[in-house]
JSON list of C-alpha atoms in Angstrom, two decimals:
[
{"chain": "A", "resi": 66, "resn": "UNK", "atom": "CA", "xyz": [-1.99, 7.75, -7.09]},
{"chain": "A", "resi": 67, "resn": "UNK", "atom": "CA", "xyz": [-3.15, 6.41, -10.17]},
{"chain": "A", "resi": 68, "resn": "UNK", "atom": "CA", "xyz": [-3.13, 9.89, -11.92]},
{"chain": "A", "resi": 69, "resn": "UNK", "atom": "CA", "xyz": [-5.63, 11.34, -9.07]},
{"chain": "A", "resi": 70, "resn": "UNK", "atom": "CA", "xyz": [-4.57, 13.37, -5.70]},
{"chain": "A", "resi": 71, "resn": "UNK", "atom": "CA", "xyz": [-6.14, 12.77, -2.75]},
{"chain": "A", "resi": 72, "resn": "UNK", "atom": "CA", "xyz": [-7.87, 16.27, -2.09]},
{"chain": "A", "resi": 73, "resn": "UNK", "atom": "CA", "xyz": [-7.95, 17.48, 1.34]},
{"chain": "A", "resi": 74, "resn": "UNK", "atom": "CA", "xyz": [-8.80, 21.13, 2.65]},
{"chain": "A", "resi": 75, "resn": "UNK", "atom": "CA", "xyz": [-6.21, 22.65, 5.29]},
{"chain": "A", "resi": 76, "resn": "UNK", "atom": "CA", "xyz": [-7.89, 20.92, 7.93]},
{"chain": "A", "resi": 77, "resn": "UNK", "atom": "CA", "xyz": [-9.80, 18.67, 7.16]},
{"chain": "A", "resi": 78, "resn": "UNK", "atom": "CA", "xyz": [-7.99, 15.13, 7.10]},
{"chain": "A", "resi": 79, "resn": "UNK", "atom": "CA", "xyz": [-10.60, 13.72, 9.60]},
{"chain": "A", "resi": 80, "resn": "UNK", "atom": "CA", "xyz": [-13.45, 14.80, 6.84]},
{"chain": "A", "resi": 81, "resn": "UNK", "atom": "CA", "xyz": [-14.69, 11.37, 5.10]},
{"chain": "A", "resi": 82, "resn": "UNK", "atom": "CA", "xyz": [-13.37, 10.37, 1.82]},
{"chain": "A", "resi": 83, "resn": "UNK", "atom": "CA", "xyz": [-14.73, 8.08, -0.87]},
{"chain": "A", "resi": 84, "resn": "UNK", "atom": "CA", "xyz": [-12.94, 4.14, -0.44]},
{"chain": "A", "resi": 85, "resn": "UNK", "atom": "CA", "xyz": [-10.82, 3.78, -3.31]},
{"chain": "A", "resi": 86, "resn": "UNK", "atom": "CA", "xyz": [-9.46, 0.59, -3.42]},
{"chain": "A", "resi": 87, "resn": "UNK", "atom": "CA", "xyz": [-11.18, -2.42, -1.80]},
{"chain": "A", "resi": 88, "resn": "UNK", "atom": "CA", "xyz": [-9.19, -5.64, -0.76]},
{"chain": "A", "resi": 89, "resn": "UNK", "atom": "CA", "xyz": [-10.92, -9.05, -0.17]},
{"chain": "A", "resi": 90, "resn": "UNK", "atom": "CA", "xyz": [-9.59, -10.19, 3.01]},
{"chain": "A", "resi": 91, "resn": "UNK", "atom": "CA", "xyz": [-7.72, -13.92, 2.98]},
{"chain": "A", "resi": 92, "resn": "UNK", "atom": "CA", "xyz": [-7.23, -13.13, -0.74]},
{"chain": "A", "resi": 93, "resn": "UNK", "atom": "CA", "xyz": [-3.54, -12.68, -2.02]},
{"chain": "A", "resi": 94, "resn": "UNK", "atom": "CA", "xyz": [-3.58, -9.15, -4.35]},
{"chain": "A", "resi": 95, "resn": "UNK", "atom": "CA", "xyz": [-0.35, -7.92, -5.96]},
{"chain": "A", "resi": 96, "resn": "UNK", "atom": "CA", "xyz": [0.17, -4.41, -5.61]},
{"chain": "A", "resi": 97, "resn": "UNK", "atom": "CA", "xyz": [2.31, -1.97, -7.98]},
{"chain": "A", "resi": 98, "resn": "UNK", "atom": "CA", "xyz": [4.17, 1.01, -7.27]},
{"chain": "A", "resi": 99, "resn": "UNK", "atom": "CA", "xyz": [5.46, 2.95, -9.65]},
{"chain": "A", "resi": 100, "resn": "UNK", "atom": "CA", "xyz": [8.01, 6.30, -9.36]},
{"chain": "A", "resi": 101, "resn": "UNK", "atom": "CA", "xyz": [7.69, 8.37, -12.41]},
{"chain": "A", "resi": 102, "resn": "UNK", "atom": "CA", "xyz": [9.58, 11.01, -10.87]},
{"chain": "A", "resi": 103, "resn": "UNK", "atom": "CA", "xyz": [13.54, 11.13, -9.20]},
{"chain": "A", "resi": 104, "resn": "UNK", "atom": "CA", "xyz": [12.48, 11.77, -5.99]},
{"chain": "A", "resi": 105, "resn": "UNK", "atom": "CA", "xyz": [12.45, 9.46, -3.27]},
{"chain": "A", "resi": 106, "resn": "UNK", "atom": "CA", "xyz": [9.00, 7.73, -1.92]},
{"chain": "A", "resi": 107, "resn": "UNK", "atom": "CA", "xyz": [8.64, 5.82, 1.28]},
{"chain": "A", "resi": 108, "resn": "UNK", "atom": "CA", "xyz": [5.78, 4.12, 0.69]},
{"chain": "A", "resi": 109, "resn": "UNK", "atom": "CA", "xyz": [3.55, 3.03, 3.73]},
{"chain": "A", "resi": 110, "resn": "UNK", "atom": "CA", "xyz": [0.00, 0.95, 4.39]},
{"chain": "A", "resi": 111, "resn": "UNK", "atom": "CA", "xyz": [-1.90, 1.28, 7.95]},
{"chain": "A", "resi": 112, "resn": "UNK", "atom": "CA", "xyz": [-2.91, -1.88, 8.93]},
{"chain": "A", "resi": 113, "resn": "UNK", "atom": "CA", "xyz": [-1.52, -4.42, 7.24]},
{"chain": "A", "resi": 114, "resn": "UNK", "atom": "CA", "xyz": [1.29, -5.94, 5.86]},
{"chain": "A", "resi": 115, "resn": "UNK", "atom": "CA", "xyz": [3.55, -7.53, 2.73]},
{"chain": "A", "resi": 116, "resn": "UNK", "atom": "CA", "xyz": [6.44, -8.67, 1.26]},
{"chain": "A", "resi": 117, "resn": "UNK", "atom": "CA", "xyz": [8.23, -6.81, -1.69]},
{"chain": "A", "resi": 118, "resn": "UNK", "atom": "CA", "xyz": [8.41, -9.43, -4.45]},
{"chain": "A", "resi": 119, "resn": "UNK", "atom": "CA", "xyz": [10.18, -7.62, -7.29]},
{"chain": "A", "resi": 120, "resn": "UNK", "atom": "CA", "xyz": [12.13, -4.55, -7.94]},
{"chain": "A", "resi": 121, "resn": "UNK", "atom": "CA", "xyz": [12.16, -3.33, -11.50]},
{"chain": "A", "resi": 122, "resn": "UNK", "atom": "CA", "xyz": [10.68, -6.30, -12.76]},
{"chain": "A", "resi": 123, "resn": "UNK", "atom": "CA", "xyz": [14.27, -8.51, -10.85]},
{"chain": "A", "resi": 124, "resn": "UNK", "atom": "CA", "xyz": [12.88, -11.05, -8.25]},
{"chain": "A", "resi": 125, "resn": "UNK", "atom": "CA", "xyz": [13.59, -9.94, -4.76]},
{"chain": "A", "resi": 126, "resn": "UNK", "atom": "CA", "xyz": [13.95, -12.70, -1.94]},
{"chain": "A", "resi": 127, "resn": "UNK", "atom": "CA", "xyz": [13.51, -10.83, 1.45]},
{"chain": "A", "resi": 128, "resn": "UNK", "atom": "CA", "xyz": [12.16, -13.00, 4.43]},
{"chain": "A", "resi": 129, "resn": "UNK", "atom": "CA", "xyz": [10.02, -10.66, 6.27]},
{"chain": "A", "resi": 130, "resn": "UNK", "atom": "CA", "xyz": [7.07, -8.95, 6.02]},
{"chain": "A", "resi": 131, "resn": "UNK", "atom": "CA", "xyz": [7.14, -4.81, 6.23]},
{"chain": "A", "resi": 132, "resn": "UNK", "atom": "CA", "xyz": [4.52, -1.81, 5.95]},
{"chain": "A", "resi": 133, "resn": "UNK", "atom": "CA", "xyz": [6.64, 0.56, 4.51]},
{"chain": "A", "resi": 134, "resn": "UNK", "atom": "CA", "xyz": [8.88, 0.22, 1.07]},
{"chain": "A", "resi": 135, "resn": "UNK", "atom": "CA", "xyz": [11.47, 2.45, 0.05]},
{"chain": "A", "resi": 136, "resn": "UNK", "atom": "CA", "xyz": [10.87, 3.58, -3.61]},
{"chain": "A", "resi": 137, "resn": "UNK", "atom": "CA", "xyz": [14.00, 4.95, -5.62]},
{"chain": "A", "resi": 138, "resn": "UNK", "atom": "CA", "xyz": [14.02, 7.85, -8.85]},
{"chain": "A", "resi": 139, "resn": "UNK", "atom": "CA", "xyz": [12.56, 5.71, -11.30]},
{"chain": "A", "resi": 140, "resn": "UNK", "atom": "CA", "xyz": [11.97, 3.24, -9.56]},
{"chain": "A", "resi": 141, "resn": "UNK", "atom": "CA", "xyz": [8.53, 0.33, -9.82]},
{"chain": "A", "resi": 142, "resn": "UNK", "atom": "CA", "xyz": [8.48, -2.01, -7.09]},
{"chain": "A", "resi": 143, "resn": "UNK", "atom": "CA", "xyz": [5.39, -5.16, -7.10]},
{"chain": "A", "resi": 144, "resn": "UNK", "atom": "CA", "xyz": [4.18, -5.98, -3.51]},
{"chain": "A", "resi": 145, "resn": "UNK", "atom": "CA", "xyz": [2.24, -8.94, -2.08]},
{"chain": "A", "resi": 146, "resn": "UNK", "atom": "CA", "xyz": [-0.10, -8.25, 0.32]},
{"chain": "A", "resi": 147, "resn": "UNK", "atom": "CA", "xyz": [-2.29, -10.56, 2.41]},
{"chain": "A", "resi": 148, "resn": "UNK", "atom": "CA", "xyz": [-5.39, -8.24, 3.61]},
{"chain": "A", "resi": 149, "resn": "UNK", "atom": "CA", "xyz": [-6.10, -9.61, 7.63]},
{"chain": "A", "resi": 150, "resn": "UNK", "atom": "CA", "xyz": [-7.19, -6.41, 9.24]},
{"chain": "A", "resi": 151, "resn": "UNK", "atom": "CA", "xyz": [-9.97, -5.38, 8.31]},
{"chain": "A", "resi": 152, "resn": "UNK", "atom": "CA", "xyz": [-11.63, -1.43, 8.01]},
{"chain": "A", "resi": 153, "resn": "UNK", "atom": "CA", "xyz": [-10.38, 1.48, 6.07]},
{"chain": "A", "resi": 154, "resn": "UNK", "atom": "CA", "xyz": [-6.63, 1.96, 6.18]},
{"chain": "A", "resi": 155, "resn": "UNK", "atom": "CA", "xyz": [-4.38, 4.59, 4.92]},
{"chain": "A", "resi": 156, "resn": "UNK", "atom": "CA", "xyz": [-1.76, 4.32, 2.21]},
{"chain": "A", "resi": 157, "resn": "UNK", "atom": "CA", "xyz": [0.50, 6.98, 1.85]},
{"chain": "A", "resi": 158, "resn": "UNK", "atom": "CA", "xyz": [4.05, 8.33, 1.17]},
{"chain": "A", "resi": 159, "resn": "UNK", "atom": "CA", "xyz": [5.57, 8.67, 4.11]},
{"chain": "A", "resi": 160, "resn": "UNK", "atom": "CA", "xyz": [7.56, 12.03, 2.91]},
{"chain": "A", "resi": 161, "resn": "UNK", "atom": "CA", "xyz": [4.68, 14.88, 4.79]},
{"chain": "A", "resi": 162, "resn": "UNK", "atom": "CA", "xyz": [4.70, 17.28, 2.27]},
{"chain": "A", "resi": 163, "resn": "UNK", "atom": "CA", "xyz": [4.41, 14.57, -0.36]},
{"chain": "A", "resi": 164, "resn": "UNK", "atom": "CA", "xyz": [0.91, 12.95, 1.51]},
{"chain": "A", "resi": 165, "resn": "UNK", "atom": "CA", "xyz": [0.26, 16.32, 2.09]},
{"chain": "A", "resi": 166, "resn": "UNK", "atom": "CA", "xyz": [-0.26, 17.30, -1.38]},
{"chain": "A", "resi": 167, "resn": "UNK", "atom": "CA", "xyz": [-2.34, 13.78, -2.27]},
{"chain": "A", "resi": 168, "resn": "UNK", "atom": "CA", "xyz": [0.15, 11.44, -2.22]},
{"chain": "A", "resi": 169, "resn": "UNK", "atom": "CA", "xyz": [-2.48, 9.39, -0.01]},
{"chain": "A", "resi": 170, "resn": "UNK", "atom": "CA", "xyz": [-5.06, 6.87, -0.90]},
{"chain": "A", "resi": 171, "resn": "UNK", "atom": "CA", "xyz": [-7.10, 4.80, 1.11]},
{"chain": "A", "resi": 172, "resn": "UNK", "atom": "CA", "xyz": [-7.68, 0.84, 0.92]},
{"chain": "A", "resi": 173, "resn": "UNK", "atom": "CA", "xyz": [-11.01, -0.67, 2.24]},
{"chain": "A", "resi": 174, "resn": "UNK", "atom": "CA", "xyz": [-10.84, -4.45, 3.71]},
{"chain": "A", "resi": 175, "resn": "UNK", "atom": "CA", "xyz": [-14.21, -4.64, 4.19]},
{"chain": "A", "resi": 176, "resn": "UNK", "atom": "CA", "xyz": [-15.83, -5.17, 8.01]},
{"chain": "A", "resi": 177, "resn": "UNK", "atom": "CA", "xyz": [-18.25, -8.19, 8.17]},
{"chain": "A", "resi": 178, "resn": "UNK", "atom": "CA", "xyz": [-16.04, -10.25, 5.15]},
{"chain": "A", "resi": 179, "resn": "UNK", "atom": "CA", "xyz": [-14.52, -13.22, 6.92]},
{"chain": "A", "resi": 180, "resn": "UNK", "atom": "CA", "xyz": [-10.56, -14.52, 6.39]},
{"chain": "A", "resi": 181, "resn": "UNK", "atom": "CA", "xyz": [-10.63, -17.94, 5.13]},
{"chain": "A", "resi": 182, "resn": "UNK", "atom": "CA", "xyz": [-9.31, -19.80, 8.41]},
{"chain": "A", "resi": 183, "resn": "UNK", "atom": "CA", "xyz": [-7.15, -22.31, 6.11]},
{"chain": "A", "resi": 184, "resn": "UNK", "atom": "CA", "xyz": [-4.80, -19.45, 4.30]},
{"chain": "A", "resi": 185, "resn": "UNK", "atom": "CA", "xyz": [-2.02, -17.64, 5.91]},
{"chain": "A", "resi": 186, "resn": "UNK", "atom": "CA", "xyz": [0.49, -14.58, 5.35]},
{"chain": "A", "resi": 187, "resn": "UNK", "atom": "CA", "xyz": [3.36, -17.06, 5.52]},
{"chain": "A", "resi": 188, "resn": "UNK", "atom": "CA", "xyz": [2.75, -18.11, 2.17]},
{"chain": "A", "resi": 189, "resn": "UNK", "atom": "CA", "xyz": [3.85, -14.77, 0.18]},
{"chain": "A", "resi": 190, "resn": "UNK", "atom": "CA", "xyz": [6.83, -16.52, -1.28]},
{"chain": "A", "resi": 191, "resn": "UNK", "atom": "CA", "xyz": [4.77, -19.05, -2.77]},
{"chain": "A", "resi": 192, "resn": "UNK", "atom": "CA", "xyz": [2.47, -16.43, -4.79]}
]
């Protein structure tokens, strides 16, 4: 993701790996994903949720939230995601052999950061 595989040794999935990306909790953040190839990507995110916004830069209205997005050949797709949950969370393609060989990153909501009581994952339309 981002040009970089997530190494792993046969084995060793439990071994600790460096935070890559690190989400504010009660703060909105707009994630991109982006299919340079024409194979299929399920995209999925431990521990939290969003709302697809746009598909190939169209608008999309959906009214619920989801952890997983289904990624076409060619295919970007913007997410909004409200970060409640906080720890170290997976995000991955859901294909095996795709996380397998470092289609995997991992997103840090950092424990001890507080949500802002007054802001809510309803909202996602609005941003």
């Amino acid at each position: 993701m981002n040009g970089e595989a997530f190494r792993h040794e046969e084995g060793e999935h439990a071994a600790p790996h460096g935070r890559r990306y690190r989400l504010e909790p009660g703060r909105w953040v707009r994630l991109r994903f982006e299919n340079v190839s024409y194979r299929l990507h399920p995209m999925h995110v431990h521990g939290q949720f969003f709302r697809v916004l746009t598909r190939n830069g169209s608008a999309v209205d959906e009214g619920h939230w989801r952890d997983t997005v289904l990624l076409g050949p060619r295919e970007t797709v913007d997410v909004a995601m409200f970060p409640q949950d906080l720890g170290v969370w997976m995000l991955h393609c859901h294909i095996q052999e795709h996380a397998e060989s470092g289609m995997m990153t991992l997103i840090d909501v950092p424990v001890g950061a507080t949500v802002p009581a007054d802001q809510g994952r309803h909202a996602a339309g609005t941003h």
